[in-house]
């Protein structure tokens, strides 16, 4: 009996199993959990793929895999992510960044010590392991060079020619590949409206100048006028009854050759009714000549350097003005057009430069008539007694080691083609603009002068080493300048502007595209 009673007590104290109902999160607006589980709160999430290989936990060396094929073996297809990045939020004013990157040498300094390394071989100067590492490094360096498009210099971030305000609205973006395919063939010959100014005769003595018989470049104080379109009194008068698009040859050349440009520039467009005026802004560097703009390694952008882009542009413009006046027969009677220079207000200003202006118009079809001011620099008497109009420009050498390695004093007399080819690589945009200006003005010849510094480190003294002349149309073919494409680009820009409402607009070349 006592045993039986004990079993009954035990059964009374036993608890029956119970079913614990789980907490179900009801999401009335969608599906899935509403809140983050407590154990996963504040835990960073790293995206991953089921196809990722599981490898090392961490790699502190950064160069574990010497073979380039396995560098990305264990990388996730989602990238490394920044979930575990460390951000220092305290005051960092007491810290200084120490740059340990190696300074890349310019091309003319690379390989300077190869001769010394070659001499060390065979004398115990290098171990076998070092030689093997050098061979591997050279092999991988070549591979990297091929991937980097033949060791082209990285694209530099340049400043825009004008500060874009946040309230400006972008109306249209024109990419260069699309512009380079445009064409406007069969543009009729220009018709002269007004011719102004006076020209001096070219001195043929400068055709005999060479490296052995160089001439020092003289400083000639003459007045050059670079008046924009709307400030030109002749264009103001012509706008009442001639044409509906107005510009200068420099502005037209900039637009027509825009696909070759690298530096930033800007042009103001004013639409009044059915008329368009293309202007340059006041107090800008629009009229300065660029130097080595299209070079693989353009000049370093250091304002304190003698060879900074701005200092080189000032030097090139100074050379161009002086050379175009020095090669003329000064003191002799000038060739004069019917009207005088419209920009000379009083003779007391100083001696005017030898320049003549042709105001010409082109019919671009569909009611678009272009009126532009073009320039001549000199006039030349031919043996038959005919007059030929010249456009005179100067190419300048500043440092051959930094601009292609072609020394003019060694190559100019025996390999002038190599010098010109190097200039076409480094200054493709500038030469194209000069050619377009000569074609627009109707010049019979474009004459180039080769001017070099007396000393590499002195930008104030120069010498003339030679001259060369071309017919503008033939030179355009030689530099692959297609005038049909140039007219097509201009017509495209005119059509876009004609669709806009009356007002002022700005077209700007993106400095980094």
PDB file of C-alpha atoms in Angstrom, residues 1 27 65 67 180 185 224 238 245 306 310 329-330 360 404 456 481 506 512:
ATOM      1  CA  UNK A   1       0.000   0.000   0.000  1.00  0.00           C
ATOM      2  CA  UNK A  27       3.687  42.897 -42.021  1.00  0.00           C
ATOM      3  CA  UNK A  65      50.175  36.128 -55.156  1.00  0.00           C
ATOM      4  CA  UNK A  67      51.294  35.552 -60.454  1.00  0.00           C
ATOM      5  CA  UNK A 180      33.342  64.431 -86.115  1.00  0.00           C
ATOM      6  CA  UNK A 185      29.459  69.749 -98.426  1.00  0.00           C
ATOM      7  CA  UNK A 224      47.042  94.606 -82.454  1.00  0.00           C
ATOM      8  CA  UNK A 238      26.096  95.021 -91.653  1.00  0.00           C
ATOM      9  CA  UNK A 245      24.802  84.893 -88.095  1.00  0.00           C
ATOM     10  CA  UNK A 306      58.729  79.034 -66.811  1.00  0.00           C
ATOM     11  CA  UNK A 310      49.872  80.102 -69.326  1.00  0.00           C
ATOM     12  CA  UNK A 329      59.357  95.556 -95.498  1.00  0.00           C
ATOM     13  CA  UNK A 330      58.865  98.307 -92.949  1.00  0.00           C
ATOM     14  CA  UNK A 360      32.762  88.111 -95.976  1.00  0.00           C
ATOM     15  CA  UNK A 404      58.987  65.260 -78.410  1.00  0.00           C
ATOM     16  CA  UNK A 456      66.317  76.917 -72.948  1.00  0.00           C
ATOM     17  CA  UNK A 481      41.469  68.815 -91.887  1.00  0.00           C
ATOM     18  CA  UNK A 506      27.345  80.076 -73.352  1.00  0.00           C
ATOM     19  CA  UNK A 512      38.274  67.016 -68.759  1.00  0.00           C
TER      20      UNK A 512
END
